[in-house]
Amino acid sequence: MSNTPQSDIRPAMAAGLSAYLLWGLSPLFFQLVDFASALEIVMHRVIWAVPLLAGVLLVASKQREMFAVFRNRKALYTLILTAALISCNWWGFIYAVTNEQVLQASLGYYINPLMSVAVGVVVLREPLGSWRIAAIALATLGVLTLIIAGGTVPWLSLFLASSFTAYGYLRKTIEVDGRIGLFWETVFILPFAVIGLVWLHTQGGGHFFLGWREALLLFLGGGVTIVPLLFYIIGARGLRLSTMGVMQFTAPTLQFIIGVIGGEPFTTVHMITFGLIWSGVAAFTWSQVRRQLRPASAASE
């Protein structure tokens, strides 16, 4: 558990919850930017996130830590790889939102933590326990139901879940401040984003100069990138990881609600699929709560 005094937990709780609320409501923002392609939105997201993150790090006096990354070859190479993964994940999420597939995005982010548990067991040899076995089994059964009964493979959901799982696992292998890591990831993607946007505008396909509304929305993509992250970092520093693990389901739940209210198809097969996934989430959450309440027995859960 964090060493933060009990009286200081409420601000951390508010910050952590704010992060997941913003991530959960982010489809509403990206739906406003659907005049642009997912790739163009990602490129603007990168371009405007770089100076905003640089400002945050400057205010936090993190300049020395920023450049210390270049003295750690493993960290540098890992951040280059995670930059590719997070940019692909951003593209997949924005593509889902702007193409009326928010339910697929929601399903992907429900699956993600359960997939992370599976990776932890296989790669890191972490203890699993009966409740986590049930969680993974139920999630797998839910996906298989959609494939067999629904006749469709949720490629986008699996892409989002697997890319973010790989991203999370690799980021855990290096000790780099979340803000610094994201800054260098966006910096590494920046040349490709600039070249891509220049080419797009020369072909008459860019939207930044169409009007003040389009320019403002594309610029705000940078803030949508870093503000939830800053809240998340505050929350993670003051709360147990298990608490953050339970809170993370706030985001896909809000995305699910947005998708349903938005009129996306939600058949009986989808209902069964999400029901199984939610059962897996409930089993995972119960496992997290038990580990938090009885840390001494964590290995046997």
mmCIF file of C-alpha atoms in Angstrom:
data_model
loop_
_atom_site.group_PDB
_atom_site.id
_atom_site.type_symbol
_atom_site.label_atom_id
_atom_site.label_comp_id
_atom_site.label_asym_id
_atom_site.label_seq_id
_atom_site.Cartn_x
_atom_site.Cartn_y
_atom_site.Cartn_z
ATOM 1 C CA MET A 1 0.000 0.000 0.000
ATOM 2 C CA SER A 2 1.042 3.561 -0.550
ATOM 3 C CA ASN A 3 2.620 5.330 2.413
ATOM 4 C CA THR A 4 0.190 8.181 1.929
ATOM 5 C CA PRO A 5 -1.686 8.935 5.177
ATOM 6 C CA GLN A 6 -5.335 7.901 5.317
ATOM 7 C CA SER A 7 -6.433 11.545 5.391
ATOM 8 C CA ASP A 8 -4.748 12.109 2.022
ATOM 9 C CA ILE A 9 -6.465 9.234 0.221
ATOM 10 C CA ARG A 10 -9.551 11.181 -0.873
ATOM 11 C CA PRO A 11 -7.670 13.540 -3.257
ATOM 12 C CA ALA A 12 -5.901 10.528 -4.780
ATOM 13 C CA MET A 13 -9.228 8.711 -5.109
ATOM 14 C CA ALA A 14 -10.784 11.758 -6.786
ATOM 15 C CA ALA A 15 -7.837 12.052 -9.169
ATOM 16 C CA GLY A 16 -7.854 8.359 -10.087
ATOM 17 C CA LEU A 17 -11.601 8.344 -10.650
ATOM 18 C CA SER A 18 -11.323 11.543 -12.732
ATOM 19 C CA ALA A 19 -8.776 9.840 -14.985
ATOM 20 C CA TYR A 20 -11.072 6.896 -15.700
ATOM 21 C CA LEU A 21 -14.118 9.152 -16.108
ATOM 22 C CA LEU A 22 -12.270 11.225 -18.705
ATOM 23 C CA TRP A 23 -11.070 8.119 -20.543
ATOM 24 C CA GLY A 24 -14.592 6.724 -20.423
ATOM 25 C CA LEU A 25 -16.166 9.910 -21.772
ATOM 26 C CA SER A 26 -13.471 10.503 -24.408
ATOM 27 C CA PRO A 27 -15.611 8.947 -27.197
ATOM 28 C CA LEU A 28 -17.895 11.978 -26.918
ATOM 29 C CA PHE A 29 -14.935 14.202 -27.765
ATOM 30 C CA PHE A 30 -13.630 12.078 -30.625
ATOM 31 C CA GLN A 31 -17.113 11.869 -32.109
ATOM 32 C CA LEU A 32 -16.921 15.652 -32.485
ATOM 33 C CA VAL A 33 -13.715 15.252 -34.488
ATOM 34 C CA ASP A 34 -15.121 12.638 -36.869
ATOM 35 C CA PHE A 35 -14.715 15.082 -39.762
ATOM 36 C CA ALA A 36 -11.077 13.895 -39.826
ATOM 37 C CA SER A 37 -9.730 10.383 -40.279
ATOM 38 C CA ALA A 38 -8.483 8.396 -37.290
ATOM 39 C CA LEU A 39 -4.919 8.697 -38.589
ATOM 40 C CA GLU A 40 -5.108 12.486 -38.912
ATOM 41 C CA ILE A 41 -6.530 12.778 -35.384
ATOM 42 C CA VAL A 42 -3.713 10.636 -33.977
ATOM 43 C CA MET A 43 -1.092 12.763 -35.757
ATOM 44 C CA HIS A 44 -2.539 15.956 -34.279
ATOM 45 C CA ARG A 45 -2.830 14.249 -30.898
ATOM 46 C CA VAL A 46 0.907 13.570 -30.995
ATOM 47 C CA ILE A 47 1.927 16.994 -32.299
ATOM 48 C CA TRP A 48 0.032 18.957 -29.640
ATOM 49 C CA ALA A 49 0.809 16.562 -26.798
ATOM 50 C CA VAL A 50 4.579 17.114 -27.162
ATOM 51 C CA PRO A 51 4.680 20.836 -26.165
ATOM 52 C CA LEU A 52 2.012 20.328 -23.500
ATOM 53 C CA LEU A 53 3.967 17.478 -21.907
ATOM 54 C CA ALA A 54 7.198 19.470 -22.191
ATOM 55 C CA GLY A 55 5.520 22.283 -20.263
ATOM 56 C CA VAL A 56 4.299 19.884 -17.574
ATOM 57 C CA LEU A 57 7.796 18.422 -17.146
ATOM 58 C CA LEU A 58 9.349 21.887 -17.055
ATOM 59 C CA VAL A 59 6.991 23.000 -14.284
ATOM 60 C CA ALA A 60 7.733 19.769 -12.391
ATOM 61 C CA SER A 61 11.521 20.338 -12.792
ATOM 62 C CA LYS A 62 11.983 16.964 -14.467
ATOM 63 C CA GLN A 63 14.540 18.094 -17.058
ATOM 64 C CA ARG A 64 17.380 16.005 -15.643
ATOM 65 C CA GLU A 65 15.210 12.881 -15.441
ATOM 66 C CA MET A 66 13.970 13.500 -18.975
ATOM 67 C CA PHE A 67 17.416 13.190 -20.523
ATOM 68 C CA ALA A 68 18.542 10.417 -18.170
ATOM 69 C CA VAL A 69 16.554 8.092 -20.440
ATOM 70 C CA PHE A 70 19.331 8.346 -23.039
ATOM 71 C CA ARG A 71 21.806 6.857 -20.568
ATOM 72 C CA ASN A 72 19.661 3.745 -20.230
ATOM 73 C CA ARG A 73 19.727 1.828 -23.500
ATOM 74 C CA LYS A 74 17.075 -0.662 -22.384
ATOM 75 C CA ALA A 75 14.681 2.123 -21.403
ATOM 76 C CA LEU A 76 15.312 3.984 -24.653
ATOM 77 C CA TYR A 77 14.669 0.977 -26.898
ATOM 78 C CA THR A 78 11.633 -0.013 -24.838
ATOM 79 C CA LEU A 79 10.119 3.467 -25.185
ATOM 80 C CA ILE A 80 10.629 3.356 -28.940
ATOM 81 C CA LEU A 81 8.680 0.090 -29.031
ATOM 82 C CA THR A 82 5.960 1.330 -26.678
ATOM 83 C CA ALA A 83 5.654 4.476 -28.814
ATOM 84 C CA ALA A 84 4.683 2.259 -31.758
ATOM 85 C CA LEU A 85 2.250 0.272 -29.613
ATOM 86 C CA ILE A 86 0.488 3.260 -28.053
ATOM 87 C CA SER A 87 0.142 5.041 -31.399
ATOM 88 C CA CYS A 88 -1.472 1.890 -32.868
ATOM 89 C CA ASN A 89 -3.763 1.672 -29.833
ATOM 90 C CA TRP A 90 -4.778 5.328 -30.190
ATOM 91 C CA TRP A 91 -5.532 4.783 -33.862
ATOM 92 C CA GLY A 92 -7.639 1.696 -33.123
ATOM 93 C CA PHE A 93 -9.649 3.468 -30.427
ATOM 94 C CA ILE A 94 -10.292 6.581 -32.510
ATOM 95 C CA TYR A 95 -11.156 4.445 -35.546
ATOM 96 C CA ALA A 96 -13.708 2.573 -33.425
ATOM 97 C CA VAL A 97 -15.271 5.760 -32.072
ATOM 98 C CA THR A 98 -15.453 7.600 -35.394
ATOM 99 C CA ASN A 99 -16.882 4.531 -37.163
ATOM 100 C CA GLU A 100 -19.681 3.833 -34.665
ATOM 101 C CA GLN A 101 -17.954 0.866 -33.038
ATOM 102 C CA VAL A 102 -17.726 2.192 -29.474
ATOM 103 C CA LEU A 103 -19.076 -1.119 -28.140
ATOM 104 C CA GLN A 104 -16.079 -2.885 -29.685
ATOM 105 C CA ALA A 105 -13.768 -0.422 -27.946
ATOM 106 C CA SER A 106 -15.601 -0.997 -24.668
ATOM 107 C CA LEU A 107 -15.289 -4.767 -25.046
ATOM 108 C CA GLY A 108 -11.554 -4.397 -25.742
ATOM 109 C CA TYR A 109 -10.926 -2.424 -22.570
ATOM 110 C CA TYR A 110 -12.968 -4.870 -20.491
ATOM 111 C CA ILE A 111 -10.802 -7.685 -21.852
ATOM 112 C CA ASN A 112 -7.510 -5.783 -21.405
ATOM 113 C CA PRO A 113 -6.973 -6.240 -17.623
ATOM 114 C CA LEU A 114 -7.966 -9.906 -17.834
ATOM 115 C CA MET A 115 -5.506 -10.379 -20.695
ATOM 116 C CA SER A 116 -2.865 -8.620 -18.575
ATOM 117 C CA VAL A 117 -3.462 -11.164 -15.800
ATOM 118 C CA ALA A 118 -2.950 -13.996 -18.308
ATOM 119 C CA VAL A 119 0.313 -12.414 -19.516
ATOM 120 C CA GLY A 120 1.466 -12.020 -15.918
ATOM 121 C CA VAL A 121 0.885 -15.711 -15.274
ATOM 122 C CA VAL A 122 2.512 -16.950 -18.493
ATOM 123 C CA VAL A 123 5.424 -14.497 -18.747
ATOM 124 C CA LEU A 124 6.093 -13.421 -15.159
ATOM 125 C CA ARG A 125 4.977 -16.632 -13.448
ATOM 126 C CA GLU A 126 2.641 -14.695 -11.169
ATOM 127 C CA PRO A 127 0.212 -16.681 -8.965
ATOM 128 C CA LEU A 128 -3.228 -17.010 -10.524
ATOM 129 C CA GLY A 129 -5.823 -18.307 -8.056
ATOM 130 C CA SER A 130 -9.333 -19.643 -8.576
ATOM 131 C CA TRP A 131 -11.101 -16.290 -8.974
ATOM 132 C CA ARG A 132 -8.695 -15.101 -11.637
ATOM 133 C CA ILE A 133 -8.943 -18.418 -13.455
ATOM 134 C CA ALA A 134 -12.717 -17.912 -13.483
ATOM 135 C CA ALA A 135 -12.310 -14.340 -14.746
ATOM 136 C CA ILE A 136 -10.112 -15.360 -17.676
ATOM 137 C CA ALA A 137 -12.328 -18.359 -18.505
ATOM 138 C CA LEU A 138 -15.493 -16.239 -18.538
ATOM 139 C CA ALA A 139 -13.890 -13.553 -20.715
ATOM 140 C CA THR A 140 -12.645 -16.209 -23.155
ATOM 141 C CA LEU A 141 -16.097 -17.795 -23.253
ATOM 142 C CA GLY A 142 -17.634 -14.386 -23.950
ATOM 143 C CA VAL A 143 -15.383 -13.766 -26.949
ATOM 144 C CA LEU A 144 -15.992 -17.310 -28.256
ATOM 145 C CA THR A 145 -19.754 -16.742 -27.955
ATOM 146 C CA LEU A 146 -19.505 -13.671 -30.152
ATOM 147 C CA ILE A 147 -17.387 -15.546 -32.690
ATOM 148 C CA ILE A 148 -19.488 -18.729 -32.832
ATOM 149 C CA ALA A 149 -23.044 -17.463 -32.224
ATOM 150 C CA GLY A 150 -22.580 -14.013 -33.691
ATOM 151 C CA GLY A 151 -20.532 -15.177 -36.656
ATOM 152 C CA THR A 152 -18.001 -12.385 -36.246
ATOM 153 C CA VAL A 153 -14.531 -12.051 -34.783
ATOM 154 C CA PRO A 154 -14.173 -8.880 -32.654
ATOM 155 C CA TRP A 155 -10.862 -8.005 -34.282
ATOM 156 C CA LEU A 156 -10.937 -4.399 -33.167
ATOM 157 C CA SER A 157 -11.618 -5.354 -29.532
ATOM 158 C CA LEU A 158 -8.819 -7.913 -29.555
ATOM 159 C CA PHE A 159 -6.477 -5.443 -31.250
ATOM 160 C CA LEU A 160 -7.136 -2.779 -28.600
ATOM 161 C CA ALA A 161 -6.810 -5.268 -25.730
ATOM 162 C CA SER A 162 -3.623 -6.922 -27.010
ATOM 163 C CA SER A 163 -1.848 -3.698 -28.011
ATOM 164 C CA PHE A 164 -2.553 -2.058 -24.648
ATOM 165 C CA THR A 165 -1.634 -5.225 -22.749
ATOM 166 C CA ALA A 166 1.706 -5.368 -24.565
ATOM 167 C CA TYR A 167 2.199 -1.642 -23.936
ATOM 168 C CA GLY A 168 1.475 -2.006 -20.212
ATOM 169 C CA TYR A 169 3.734 -5.026 -19.830
ATOM 170 C CA LEU A 170 6.687 -3.362 -21.566
ATOM 171 C CA ARG A 171 6.277 -0.126 -19.600
ATOM 172 C CA LYS A 172 6.447 -2.144 -16.368
ATOM 173 C CA THR A 173 9.866 -3.507 -17.375
ATOM 174 C CA ILE A 174 11.457 -0.042 -17.089
ATOM 175 C CA GLU A 175 11.405 2.480 -14.250
ATOM 176 C CA VAL A 176 10.448 5.686 -16.016
ATOM 177 C CA ASP A 177 8.057 8.364 -14.752
ATOM 178 C CA GLY A 178 4.758 8.092 -16.655
ATOM 179 C CA ARG A 179 4.933 11.697 -17.825
ATOM 180 C CA ILE A 180 8.511 11.341 -19.046
ATOM 181 C CA GLY A 181 7.733 8.054 -20.766
ATOM 182 C CA LEU A 182 4.746 9.500 -22.621
ATOM 183 C CA PHE A 183 6.758 12.603 -23.555
ATOM 184 C CA TRP A 184 9.482 10.556 -25.262
ATOM 185 C CA GLU A 185 6.951 8.236 -26.853
ATOM 186 C CA THR A 186 5.221 11.199 -28.482
ATOM 187 C CA VAL A 187 8.583 12.729 -29.432
ATOM 188 C CA PHE A 188 9.586 9.494 -31.181
ATOM 189 C CA ILE A 189 6.324 9.499 -33.143
ATOM 190 C CA LEU A 190 6.465 13.261 -33.839
ATOM 191 C CA PRO A 191 8.563 13.184 -37.086
ATOM 192 C CA PHE A 192 6.161 10.673 -38.638
ATOM 193 C CA ALA A 193 3.174 12.779 -37.553
ATOM 194 C CA VAL A 194 4.645 15.977 -39.010
ATOM 195 C CA ILE A 195 5.584 14.322 -42.315
ATOM 196 C CA GLY A 196 2.165 12.661 -42.493
ATOM 197 C CA LEU A 197 0.267 15.900 -41.917
ATOM 198 C CA VAL A 198 2.394 17.850 -44.401
ATOM 199 C CA TRP A 199 1.715 15.204 -47.030
ATOM 200 C CA LEU A 200 -1.985 15.125 -46.137
ATOM 201 C CA HIS A 201 -2.320 18.896 -46.549
ATOM 202 C CA THR A 202 -0.428 18.916 -49.859
ATOM 203 C CA GLN A 203 -2.991 16.375 -51.101
ATOM 204 C CA GLY A 204 -5.853 18.598 -49.958
ATOM 205 C CA GLY A 205 -6.972 16.144 -47.266
ATOM 206 C CA GLY A 206 -6.084 18.027 -44.090
ATOM 207 C CA HIS A 207 -8.701 19.663 -41.893
ATOM 208 C CA PHE A 208 -6.720 21.914 -39.531
ATOM 209 C CA PHE A 209 -7.051 25.020 -41.730
ATOM 210 C CA LEU A 210 -10.711 24.558 -42.623
ATOM 211 C CA GLY A 211 -11.884 26.790 -39.775
ATOM 212 C CA TRP A 212 -11.404 27.737 -36.137
ATOM 213 C CA ARG A 213 -13.696 24.929 -34.877
ATOM 214 C CA GLU A 214 -11.770 22.201 -36.677
ATOM 215 C CA ALA A 215 -8.423 23.666 -35.599
ATOM 216 C CA LEU A 216 -9.524 23.960 -31.957
ATOM 217 C CA LEU A 217 -10.858 20.403 -31.762
ATOM 218 C CA LEU A 218 -7.709 18.925 -33.315
ATOM 219 C CA PHE A 219 -5.557 20.974 -30.930
ATOM 220 C CA LEU A 220 -7.582 19.823 -27.908
ATOM 221 C CA GLY A 221 -6.628 16.255 -28.787
ATOM 222 C CA GLY A 222 -3.300 16.950 -27.089
ATOM 223 C CA GLY A 223 -5.035 17.891 -23.843
ATOM 224 C CA VAL A 224 -7.311 14.859 -24.047
ATOM 225 C CA THR A 225 -4.109 12.809 -24.181
ATOM 226 C CA ILE A 226 -2.253 14.192 -21.169
ATOM 227 C CA VAL A 227 -4.889 15.436 -18.678
ATOM 228 C CA PRO A 228 -6.249 11.963 -17.800
ATOM 229 C CA LEU A 229 -2.680 10.682 -17.526
ATOM 230 C CA LEU A 230 -1.782 13.370 -14.990
ATOM 231 C CA PHE A 231 -4.853 12.497 -12.915
ATOM 232 C CA TYR A 232 -3.945 8.817 -13.196
ATOM 233 C CA ILE A 233 -0.400 9.427 -11.906
ATOM 234 C CA ILE A 234 -1.742 11.341 -8.881
ATOM 235 C CA GLY A 235 -4.201 8.551 -8.158
ATOM 236 C CA ALA A 236 -1.657 5.755 -8.593
ATOM 237 C CA ARG A 237 0.741 7.434 -6.165
ATOM 238 C CA GLY A 238 -1.840 7.639 -3.382
ATOM 239 C CA LEU A 239 -3.864 4.448 -3.828
ATOM 240 C CA ARG A 240 -3.293 0.720 -3.793
ATOM 241 C CA LEU A 241 -2.748 -0.797 -7.227
ATOM 242 C CA SER A 242 -5.673 -3.125 -6.506
ATOM 243 C CA THR A 243 -7.926 -0.089 -5.951
ATOM 244 C CA MET A 244 -6.845 1.389 -9.283
ATOM 245 C CA GLY A 245 -7.386 -2.023 -10.829
ATOM 246 C CA VAL A 246 -11.026 -2.056 -9.751
ATOM 247 C CA MET A 247 -11.608 1.584 -10.736
ATOM 248 C CA GLN A 248 -10.313 1.005 -14.274
ATOM 249 C CA PHE A 249 -13.594 -0.654 -15.289
ATOM 250 C CA THR A 250 -15.268 2.762 -14.999
ATOM 251 C CA ALA A 251 -13.890 3.711 -18.425
ATOM 252 C CA PRO A 252 -15.216 0.804 -20.538
ATOM 253 C CA THR A 253 -18.544 0.968 -18.682
ATOM 254 C CA LEU A 254 -19.012 4.590 -19.726
ATOM 255 C CA GLN A 255 -17.918 3.703 -23.263
ATOM 256 C CA PHE A 256 -20.462 0.877 -23.298
ATOM 257 C CA ILE A 257 -23.245 3.268 -22.232
ATOM 258 C CA ILE A 258 -22.228 5.776 -24.917
ATOM 259 C CA GLY A 259 -22.280 3.045 -27.554
ATOM 260 C CA VAL A 260 -25.736 1.777 -26.563
ATOM 261 C CA ILE A 261 -27.242 5.273 -26.274
ATOM 262 C CA GLY A 262 -25.662 6.087 -29.627
ATOM 263 C CA GLY A 263 -27.776 3.372 -31.236
ATOM 264 C CA GLU A 264 -25.076 0.837 -32.051
ATOM 265 C CA PRO A 265 -26.396 -2.711 -32.652
ATOM 266 C CA PHE A 266 -26.789 -4.628 -29.391
ATOM 267 C CA THR A 267 -28.222 -8.070 -30.118
ATOM 268 C CA THR A 268 -28.955 -11.038 -27.864
ATOM 269 C CA VAL A 269 -25.516 -12.397 -28.746
ATOM 270 C CA HIS A 270 -23.936 -9.122 -27.627
ATOM 271 C CA MET A 271 -25.937 -9.297 -24.412
ATOM 272 C CA ILE A 272 -24.656 -12.816 -23.681
ATOM 273 C CA THR A 273 -21.093 -11.814 -24.619
ATOM 274 C CA PHE A 274 -21.051 -8.760 -22.382
ATOM 275 C CA GLY A 275 -22.802 -10.717 -19.634
ATOM 276 C CA LEU A 276 -19.979 -13.255 -19.616
ATOM 277 C CA ILE A 277 -17.361 -10.492 -19.766
ATOM 278 C CA TRP A 278 -19.031 -8.648 -16.877
ATOM 279 C CA SER A 279 -19.090 -11.885 -14.876
ATOM 280 C CA GLY A 280 -15.362 -12.208 -15.518
ATOM 281 C CA VAL A 281 -14.870 -8.588 -14.449
ATOM 282 C CA ALA A 282 -16.848 -9.299 -11.250
ATOM 283 C CA ALA A 283 -14.627 -12.315 -10.493
ATOM 284 C CA PHE A 284 -11.506 -10.252 -11.157
ATOM 285 C CA THR A 285 -12.789 -7.398 -8.971
ATOM 286 C CA TRP A 286 -13.606 -9.795 -6.123
ATOM 287 C CA SER A 287 -10.087 -11.214 -6.403
ATOM 288 C CA GLN A 288 -8.640 -7.691 -6.194
ATOM 289 C CA VAL A 289 -10.762 -6.811 -3.168
ATOM 290 C CA ARG A 290 -9.800 -10.017 -1.356
ATOM 291 C CA ARG A 291 -6.114 -9.379 -2.019
ATOM 292 C CA GLN A 292 -6.466 -5.863 -0.655
ATOM 293 C CA LEU A 293 -8.316 -6.951 2.467
ATOM 294 C CA ARG A 294 -6.121 -9.978 3.140
ATOM 295 C CA PRO A 295 -2.668 -9.268 1.655
ATOM 296 C CA ALA A 296 -1.092 -12.094 3.616
ATOM 297 C CA SER A 297 -3.089 -14.637 1.631
ATOM 298 C CA ALA A 298 -2.537 -13.023 -1.773
ATOM 299 C CA ALA A 299 -0.501 -15.895 -3.154
ATOM 300 C CA SER A 300 -3.274 -18.368 -2.482
ATOM 301 C CA GLU A 301 -6.179 -16.386 -3.992
#
